[in-house]
Amino acid sequence: AQSVAQPEDQVNVAEGNPLTVKCTYSVSGNPYLFWYVQYPNRGLQFLLKYITGDNLVKGSYGFEAEFNKSQTSFHLKKPSALVSDSALYFCAVRGTGFQKLVFGTGTRLLVSP
Amino acid sequence: NAGVMQNPRHLVRRRGQEARLRCSPMKGHSHVYWYRQLPEEGLKFMVYLQKENIIDESGMPKERFSAEFPKEGPSILRIQQVVRGDSAAYFCASSPPGLAGVSNEQFFGPGTRLTVL
């Protein structure tokens, strides 16, 4: 069975500081990993994905994520946070041979001025 | 290229009525997915469809819920005899047909927020 864990309900960071949003996964076979962001009353926006290759993936709005196979993690990072980054972030996994995405419960990121 | 379209954006139904949610995928996308998001929770997969075929409905409740993606027109998620527990945001996503071994991201619509009174 596929599963995703986002251990933090909320992450608080000051503007200009680096941010990390954590994600660990469990899947049989090779994982396809995704990060999405959701703003209030909106749908999900795709940020980045890991399929294969370089463990450091760069995405939209200056975000990046590091795939770590040994730790089964895919943490989202940004070197310098903006207030406008405040939103709900979802990690998702898709196992080989499956089409559906399995989402974590989400982490609310709050960036203070 | 318009994104994934969903309508209505908000839907209010009384217990026992039917709810019909519509989703038009992005142009060129032939895969449609429906997810449900309960308040303060993540998205839960419901069903995956291709044109005229249900591929995976493992997340659909056994009763009252059905989905279709006809040859022409939008995908429809139908909920019969709604109950208060059906109140949620329902999101549709689409993706293009993929080559073997390629995983395409899914593009999400703005969602339909269903409220059952």
PDB file of C-alpha atoms in Angstrom:
ATOM      1  CA  ALA A   1       0.000   0.000   0.000  1.00  0.00           C
ATOM      2  CA  GLN A   2       1.118   3.517  -0.683  1.00  0.00           C
ATOM      3  CA  SER A   3       1.211   6.119   2.054  1.00  0.00           C
ATOM      4  CA  VAL A   4       2.593   9.563   2.772  1.00  0.00           C
ATOM      5  CA  ALA A   5       3.332  11.172   6.102  1.00  0.00           C
ATOM      6  CA  GLN A   6       3.667  14.879   6.729  1.00  0.00           C
ATOM      7  CA  PRO A   7       4.644  14.986  10.398  1.00  0.00           C
ATOM      8  CA  GLU A   8       4.111  18.708  10.927  1.00  0.00           C
ATOM      9  CA  ASP A   9       0.660  20.251  10.889  1.00  0.00           C
ATOM     10  CA  GLN A  10       2.166  23.717  10.722  1.00  0.00           C
ATOM     11  CA  VAL A  11       5.562  25.254  10.027  1.00  0.00           C
ATOM     12  CA  ASN A  12       6.332  28.810  11.077  1.00  0.00           C
ATOM     13  CA  VAL A  13       9.215  30.729   9.556  1.00  0.00           C
ATOM     14  CA  ALA A  14      10.243  34.355   9.311  1.00  0.00           C
ATOM     15  CA  GLU A  15      10.424  36.014   5.914  1.00  0.00           C
ATOM     16  CA  GLY A  16      13.886  35.693   4.407  1.00  0.00           C
ATOM     17  CA  ASN A  17      14.749  32.554   6.361  1.00  0.00           C
ATOM     18  CA  PRO A  18      15.066  29.116   4.778  1.00  0.00           C
ATOM     19  CA  LEU A  19      12.106  26.782   5.062  1.00  0.00           C
ATOM     20  CA  THR A  20      11.684  23.017   5.069  1.00  0.00           C
ATOM     21  CA  VAL A  21       8.429  21.088   4.887  1.00  0.00           C
ATOM     22  CA  LYS A  22       8.893  17.416   5.648  1.00  0.00           C
ATOM     23  CA  CYS A  23       7.493  14.402   3.830  1.00  0.00           C
ATOM     24  CA  THR A  24       8.164  10.690   4.117  1.00  0.00           C
ATOM     25  CA  TYR A  25       6.603   7.998   1.986  1.00  0.00           C
ATOM     26  CA  SER A  26       6.005   4.292   1.689  1.00  0.00           C
ATOM     27  CA  VAL A  27       5.474   2.614  -1.652  1.00  0.00           C
ATOM     28  CA  SER A  28       6.278  -0.639  -3.362  1.00  0.00           C
ATOM     29  CA  GLY A  29       8.491  -0.225  -6.368  1.00  0.00           C
ATOM     30  CA  ASN A  30       9.909   3.043  -7.571  1.00  0.00           C
ATOM     31  CA  PRO A  31       8.110   6.111  -6.263  1.00  0.00           C
ATOM     32  CA  TYR A  32       6.848   9.068  -8.195  1.00  0.00           C
ATOM     33  CA  LEU A  33       6.738  11.988  -5.754  1.00  0.00           C
ATOM     34  CA  PHE A  34       4.954  15.309  -6.031  1.00  0.00           C
ATOM     35  CA  TRP A  35       4.489  18.541  -4.120  1.00  0.00           C
ATOM     36  CA  TYR A  36       1.377  20.677  -4.498  1.00  0.00           C
ATOM     37  CA  VAL A  37       0.363  23.964  -2.887  1.00  0.00           C
ATOM     38  CA  GLN A  38      -3.183  25.019  -2.040  1.00  0.00           C
ATOM     39  CA  TYR A  39      -4.276  28.579  -1.372  1.00  0.00           C
ATOM     40  CA  PRO A  40      -7.575  29.244   0.462  1.00  0.00           C
ATOM     41  CA  ASN A  41     -10.643  28.168  -1.513  1.00  0.00           C
ATOM     42  CA  ARG A  42      -8.526  27.210  -4.477  1.00  0.00           C
ATOM     43  CA  GLY A  43      -7.477  23.998  -6.179  1.00  0.00           C
ATOM     44  CA  LEU A  44      -4.041  22.486  -5.938  1.00  0.00           C
ATOM     45  CA  GLN A  45      -1.162  23.923  -7.894  1.00  0.00           C
ATOM     46  CA  PHE A  46       1.680  21.690  -8.987  1.00  0.00           C
ATOM     47  CA  LEU A  47       5.104  22.691  -7.631  1.00  0.00           C
ATOM     48  CA  LEU A  48       7.500  19.920  -8.579  1.00  0.00           C
ATOM     49  CA  LYS A  49       7.948  16.194  -9.040  1.00  0.00           C
ATOM     50  CA  TYR A  50      10.582  13.497  -8.722  1.00  0.00           C
ATOM     51  CA  ILE A  51      10.493  10.670 -11.218  1.00  0.00           C
ATOM     52  CA  THR A  52      14.073   9.569 -11.624  1.00  0.00           C
ATOM     53  CA  GLY A  53      17.542  11.031 -11.937  1.00  0.00           C
ATOM     54  CA  ASP A  54      19.006  13.840  -9.881  1.00  0.00           C
ATOM     55  CA  ASN A  55      17.926  13.672  -6.255  1.00  0.00           C
ATOM     56  CA  LEU A  56      17.539  17.457  -6.048  1.00  0.00           C
ATOM     57  CA  VAL A  57      14.514  18.626  -7.969  1.00  0.00           C
ATOM     58  CA  LYS A  58      13.843  22.275  -8.727  1.00  0.00           C
ATOM     59  CA  GLY A  59      10.307  23.543  -9.150  1.00  0.00           C
ATOM     60  CA  SER A  60       8.118  26.608  -9.355  1.00  0.00           C
ATOM     61  CA  TYR A  61       8.453  29.795  -7.283  1.00  0.00           C
ATOM     62  CA  GLY A  62      11.980  28.958  -6.112  1.00  0.00           C
ATOM     63  CA  PHE A  63      11.012  25.729  -4.378  1.00  0.00           C
ATOM     64  CA  GLU A  64      13.113  22.591  -4.509  1.00  0.00           C
ATOM     65  CA  ALA A  65      12.897  19.141  -2.986  1.00  0.00           C
ATOM     66  CA  GLU A  66      15.444  16.502  -2.119  1.00  0.00           C
ATOM     67  CA  PHE A  67      14.727  12.847  -2.701  1.00  0.00           C
ATOM     68  CA  ASN A  68      16.413  10.534  -0.210  1.00  0.00           C
ATOM     69  CA  LYS A  69      15.827   6.884  -0.983  1.00  0.00           C
ATOM     70  CA  SER A  70      17.453   5.490   2.144  1.00  0.00           C
ATOM     71  CA  GLN A  71      15.322   7.681   4.390  1.00  0.00           C
ATOM     72  CA  THR A  72      12.257   7.455   2.103  1.00  0.00           C
ATOM     73  CA  SER A  73      11.904  11.202   2.329  1.00  0.00           C
ATOM     74  CA  PHE A  74      11.093  14.007  -0.069  1.00  0.00           C
ATOM     75  CA  HIS A  75      11.382  17.258   1.881  1.00  0.00           C
ATOM     76  CA  LEU A  76      10.359  20.544   0.306  1.00  0.00           C
ATOM     77  CA  LYS A  77      12.758  23.450   0.697  1.00  0.00           C
ATOM     78  CA  LYS A  78      13.226  27.071  -0.179  1.00  0.00           C
ATOM     79  CA  PRO A  79      16.332  29.130   0.610  1.00  0.00           C
ATOM     80  CA  SER A  80      14.453  32.351   1.427  1.00  0.00           C
ATOM     81  CA  ALA A  81      10.785  32.359   2.405  1.00  0.00           C
ATOM     82  CA  LEU A  82       8.268  34.982   1.295  1.00  0.00           C
ATOM     83  CA  VAL A  83       5.085  36.009   3.086  1.00  0.00           C
ATOM     84  CA  SER A  84       3.222  35.035  -0.087  1.00  0.00           C
ATOM     85  CA  ASP A  85       4.448  31.442   0.363  1.00  0.00           C
ATOM     86  CA  SER A  86       1.992  31.079   3.251  1.00  0.00           C
ATOM     87  CA  ALA A  87      -0.367  28.296   2.170  1.00  0.00           C
ATOM     88  CA  LEU A  88      -1.180  24.613   2.616  1.00  0.00           C
ATOM     89  CA  TYR A  89       1.373  22.217   1.154  1.00  0.00           C
ATOM     90  CA  PHE A  90       0.667  18.639   0.173  1.00  0.00           C
ATOM     91  CA  CYS A  91       3.103  15.863  -0.581  1.00  0.00           C
ATOM     92  CA  ALA A  92       1.827  13.026  -2.772  1.00  0.00           C
ATOM     93  CA  VAL A  93       3.134   9.698  -4.000  1.00  0.00           C
ATOM     94  CA  ARG A  94       2.244   7.503  -6.904  1.00  0.00           C
ATOM     95  CA  GLY A  95       3.508   3.955  -7.060  1.00  0.00           C
ATOM     96  CA  THR A  96       4.672   2.168 -10.185  1.00  0.00           C
ATOM     97  CA  GLY A  97       1.684   0.784 -12.033  1.00  0.00           C
ATOM     98  CA  PHE A  98      -0.782   3.040 -10.248  1.00  0.00           C
ATOM     99  CA  GLN A  99      -2.336   6.232 -11.535  1.00  0.00           C
ATOM    100  CA  LYS A 100      -3.911   7.610  -8.398  1.00  0.00           C
ATOM    101  CA  LEU A 101      -2.088  10.014  -6.129  1.00  0.00           C
ATOM    102  CA  VAL A 102      -1.955   9.337  -2.407  1.00  0.00           C
ATOM    103  CA  PHE A 103      -1.732  12.575  -0.462  1.00  0.00           C
ATOM    104  CA  GLY A 104      -0.391  13.457   2.938  1.00  0.00           C
ATOM    105  CA  THR A 105      -2.578  15.363   5.356  1.00  0.00           C
ATOM    106  CA  GLY A 106      -0.944  18.647   4.467  1.00  0.00           C
ATOM    107  CA  THR A 107       1.329  21.128   6.242  1.00  0.00           C
ATOM    108  CA  ARG A 108       0.296  24.700   6.756  1.00  0.00           C
ATOM    109  CA  LEU A 109       3.196  27.072   6.143  1.00  0.00           C
ATOM    110  CA  LEU A 110       3.008  30.445   7.846  1.00  0.00           C
ATOM    111  CA  VAL A 111       5.637  33.003   6.880  1.00  0.00           C
ATOM    112  CA  SER A 112       5.711  36.043   9.130  1.00  0.00           C
ATOM    113  CA  PRO A 113       6.948  39.462   7.967  1.00  0.00           C
TER     114      PRO A 113
ATOM    115  CA  ASN B   1      -4.992  26.630 -22.975  1.00  0.00           C
ATOM    116  CA  ALA B   2      -7.682  26.759 -20.325  1.00  0.00           C
ATOM    117  CA  GLY B   3      -7.094  24.804 -17.181  1.00  0.00           C
ATOM    118  CA  VAL B   4      -9.316  22.153 -15.668  1.00  0.00           C
ATOM    119  CA  MET B   5     -12.835  23.524 -15.364  1.00  0.00           C
ATOM    120  CA  GLN B   6     -15.285  22.509 -12.695  1.00  0.00           C
ATOM    121  CA  ASN B   7     -18.852  23.603 -12.155  1.00  0.00           C
ATOM    122  CA  PRO B   8     -20.601  24.558 -10.142  1.00  0.00           C
ATOM    123  CA  ARG B   9     -18.044  26.044  -7.769  1.00  0.00           C
ATOM    124  CA  HIS B  10     -20.511  25.893  -4.897  1.00  0.00           C
ATOM    125  CA  LEU B  11     -23.472  23.573  -4.584  1.00  0.00           C
ATOM    126  CA  VAL B  12     -26.033  23.418  -1.800  1.00  0.00           C
ATOM    127  CA  ARG B  13     -28.314  20.443  -1.493  1.00  0.00           C
ATOM    128  CA  ARG B  14     -30.791  19.226   1.078  1.00  0.00           C
ATOM    129  CA  ARG B  15     -30.527  15.734   2.460  1.00  0.00           C
ATOM    130  CA  GLY B  16     -31.940  13.213   0.015  1.00  0.00           C
ATOM    131  CA  GLN B  17     -31.378  15.291  -3.109  1.00  0.00           C
ATOM    132  CA  GLU B  18     -28.973  14.486  -5.922  1.00  0.00           C
ATOM    133  CA  ALA B  19     -25.708  16.337  -6.577  1.00  0.00           C
ATOM    134  CA  ARG B  20     -24.112  16.423 -10.030  1.00  0.00           C
ATOM    135  CA  LEU B  21     -20.582  17.761 -10.313  1.00  0.00           C
ATOM    136  CA  ARG B  22     -19.008  18.463 -13.686  1.00  0.00           C
ATOM    137  CA  CYS B  23     -15.400  18.472 -14.795  1.00  0.00           C
ATOM    138  CA  SER B  24     -13.911  19.451 -18.145  1.00  0.00           C
ATOM    139  CA  PRO B  25     -10.273  18.341 -18.407  1.00  0.00           C
ATOM    140  CA  MET B  26      -7.527  20.370 -19.988  1.00  0.00           C
ATOM    141  CA  LYS B  27      -7.364  20.218 -23.765  1.00  0.00           C
ATOM    142  CA  GLY B  28      -5.528  17.104 -24.873  1.00  0.00           C
ATOM    143  CA  HIS B  29      -5.976  15.338 -21.539  1.00  0.00           C
ATOM    144  CA  SER B  30      -7.771  12.017 -21.637  1.00  0.00           C
ATOM    145  CA  HIS B  31      -7.328  10.957 -17.999  1.00  0.00           C
ATOM    146  CA  VAL B  32      -9.639  12.305 -15.311  1.00  0.00           C
ATOM    147  CA  TYR B  33      -9.441  11.790 -11.564  1.00  0.00           C
ATOM    148  CA  TRP B  34     -11.846  12.747  -8.793  1.00  0.00           C
ATOM    149  CA  TYR B  35     -10.694  13.454  -5.241  1.00  0.00           C
ATOM    150  CA  ARG B  36     -12.580  14.463  -2.118  1.00  0.00           C
ATOM    151  CA  GLN B  37     -11.243  16.790   0.549  1.00  0.00           C
ATOM    152  CA  LEU B  38     -12.944  16.879   3.907  1.00  0.00           C
ATOM    153  CA  PRO B  39     -12.370  19.947   6.100  1.00  0.00           C
ATOM    154  CA  GLU B  40      -8.832  20.103   7.487  1.00  0.00           C
ATOM    155  CA  GLU B  41      -7.855  16.886   5.713  1.00  0.00           C
ATOM    156  CA  GLY B  42      -5.855  15.885   2.681  1.00  0.00           C
ATOM    157  CA  LEU B  43      -7.300  14.773  -0.603  1.00  0.00           C
ATOM    158  CA  LYS B  44      -8.615  11.239  -0.909  1.00  0.00           C
ATOM    159  CA  PHE B  45      -8.724   9.496  -4.256  1.00  0.00           C
ATOM    160  CA  MET B  46     -12.156   8.451  -5.455  1.00  0.00           C
ATOM    161  CA  VAL B  47     -12.054   7.360  -9.089  1.00  0.00           C
ATOM    162  CA  TYR B  48      -9.913   7.392 -12.213  1.00  0.00           C
ATOM    163  CA  LEU B  49     -11.515   7.455 -15.644  1.00  0.00           C
ATOM    164  CA  GLN B  50     -10.528   7.535 -19.256  1.00  0.00           C
ATOM    165  CA  LYS B  51     -12.961   8.264 -22.048  1.00  0.00           C
ATOM    166  CA  GLU B  52     -15.968   5.921 -21.628  1.00  0.00           C
ATOM    167  CA  ASN B  53     -14.090   3.731 -19.140  1.00  0.00           C
ATOM    168  CA  ILE B  54     -13.752   3.560 -15.385  1.00  0.00           C
ATOM    169  CA  ILE B  55     -10.191   2.425 -14.745  1.00  0.00           C
ATOM    170  CA  ASP B  56      -9.969   2.508 -10.946  1.00  0.00           C
ATOM    171  CA  GLU B  57     -12.891   3.167  -8.619  1.00  0.00           C
ATOM    172  CA  SER B  58     -11.270   1.800  -5.488  1.00  0.00           C
ATOM    173  CA  GLY B  59     -11.915   5.020  -3.578  1.00  0.00           C
ATOM    174  CA  MET B  60     -15.584   5.360  -4.407  1.00  0.00           C
ATOM    175  CA  PRO B  61     -18.189   4.591  -1.744  1.00  0.00           C
ATOM    176  CA  LYS B  62     -20.115   1.492  -2.760  1.00  0.00           C
ATOM    177  CA  GLU B  63     -23.485   3.168  -2.679  1.00  0.00           C
ATOM    178  CA  ARG B  64     -24.939   6.452  -3.951  1.00  0.00           C
ATOM    179  CA  PHE B  65     -21.779   7.562  -5.798  1.00  0.00           C
ATOM    180  CA  SER B  66     -21.136   7.121  -9.508  1.00  0.00           C
ATOM    181  CA  ALA B  67     -18.889   8.670 -12.119  1.00  0.00           C
ATOM    182  CA  GLU B  68     -18.716   8.783 -15.865  1.00  0.00           C
ATOM    183  CA  PHE B  69     -16.565  10.304 -18.579  1.00  0.00           C
ATOM    184  CA  PRO B  70     -18.507  10.066 -21.824  1.00  0.00           C
ATOM    185  CA  LYS B  71     -17.055  10.231 -25.293  1.00  0.00           C
ATOM    186  CA  GLU B  72     -18.385  13.754 -25.632  1.00  0.00           C
ATOM    187  CA  GLY B  73     -18.781  16.248 -22.829  1.00  0.00           C
ATOM    188  CA  PRO B  74     -17.475  16.624 -19.299  1.00  0.00           C
ATOM    189  CA  SER B  75     -16.892  14.024 -16.652  1.00  0.00           C
ATOM    190  CA  ILE B  76     -19.730  13.806 -14.147  1.00  0.00           C
ATOM    191  CA  LEU B  77     -19.573  12.793 -10.495  1.00  0.00           C
ATOM    192  CA  ARG B  78     -23.069  11.972  -9.263  1.00  0.00           C
ATOM    193  CA  ILE B  79     -24.076  11.632  -5.641  1.00  0.00           C
ATOM    194  CA  GLN B  80     -27.571  10.343  -5.038  1.00  0.00           C
ATOM    195  CA  GLN B  81     -29.565  10.881  -1.853  1.00  0.00           C
ATOM    196  CA  VAL B  82     -26.936  13.125  -0.308  1.00  0.00           C
ATOM    197  CA  VAL B  83     -26.287  13.083   3.417  1.00  0.00           C
ATOM    198  CA  ARG B  84     -24.565  15.649   5.620  1.00  0.00           C
ATOM    199  CA  GLY B  85     -21.383  13.585   5.611  1.00  0.00           C
ATOM    200  CA  ASP B  86     -21.058  14.180   1.868  1.00  0.00           C
ATOM    201  CA  SER B  87     -20.304  17.848   2.530  1.00  0.00           C
ATOM    202  CA  ALA B  88     -16.783  18.371   1.228  1.00  0.00           C
ATOM    203  CA  ALA B  89     -14.730  19.885  -1.554  1.00  0.00           C
ATOM    204  CA  TYR B  90     -14.607  17.680  -4.631  1.00  0.00           C
ATOM    205  CA  PHE B  91     -11.641  18.178  -6.909  1.00  0.00           C
ATOM    206  CA  CYS B  92     -11.179  16.970 -10.423  1.00  0.00           C
ATOM    207  CA  ALA B  93      -7.746  16.534 -11.969  1.00  0.00           C
ATOM    208  CA  SER B  94      -6.617  15.636 -15.445  1.00  0.00           C
ATOM    209  CA  SER B  95      -3.436  14.420 -17.065  1.00  0.00           C
ATOM    210  CA  PRO B  96      -2.367  13.695 -20.608  1.00  0.00           C
ATOM    211  CA  PRO B  97      -1.924  10.155 -21.863  1.00  0.00           C
ATOM    212  CA  GLY B  98       1.536   9.025 -20.830  1.00  0.00           C
ATOM    213  CA  LEU B  99       4.175   6.849 -22.328  1.00  0.00           C
ATOM    214  CA  ALA B 100       5.099   3.726 -20.425  1.00  0.00           C
ATOM    215  CA  GLY B 101       7.321   4.629 -17.491  1.00  0.00           C
ATOM    216  CA  VAL B 102       6.524   8.334 -17.654  1.00  0.00           C
ATOM    217  CA  SER B 103       4.572   9.792 -14.812  1.00  0.00           C
ATOM    218  CA  ASN B 104       2.734  12.963 -15.662  1.00  0.00           C
ATOM    219  CA  GLU B 105       1.613  15.368 -12.995  1.00  0.00           C
ATOM    220  CA  GLN B 106      -2.072  15.875 -12.525  1.00  0.00           C
ATOM    221  CA  PHE B 107      -3.563  19.312 -13.033  1.00  0.00           C
ATOM    222  CA  PHE B 108      -6.328  20.230 -10.629  1.00  0.00           C
ATOM    223  CA  GLY B 109      -9.474  22.220 -11.083  1.00  0.00           C
ATOM    224  CA  PRO B 110     -10.711  24.794  -8.550  1.00  0.00           C
ATOM    225  CA  GLY B 111     -13.077  22.313  -6.935  1.00  0.00           C
ATOM    226  CA  THR B 112     -16.770  22.136  -6.166  1.00  0.00           C
ATOM    227  CA  ARG B 113     -17.728  22.806  -2.582  1.00  0.00           C
ATOM    228  CA  LEU B 114     -20.773  20.756  -1.711  1.00  0.00           C
ATOM    229  CA  THR B 115     -22.818  21.685   1.316  1.00  0.00           C
ATOM    230  CA  VAL B 116     -25.605  19.378   2.426  1.00  0.00           C
ATOM    231  CA  LEU B 117     -28.185  20.973   4.678  1.00  0.00           C
TER     232      LEU B 117
END
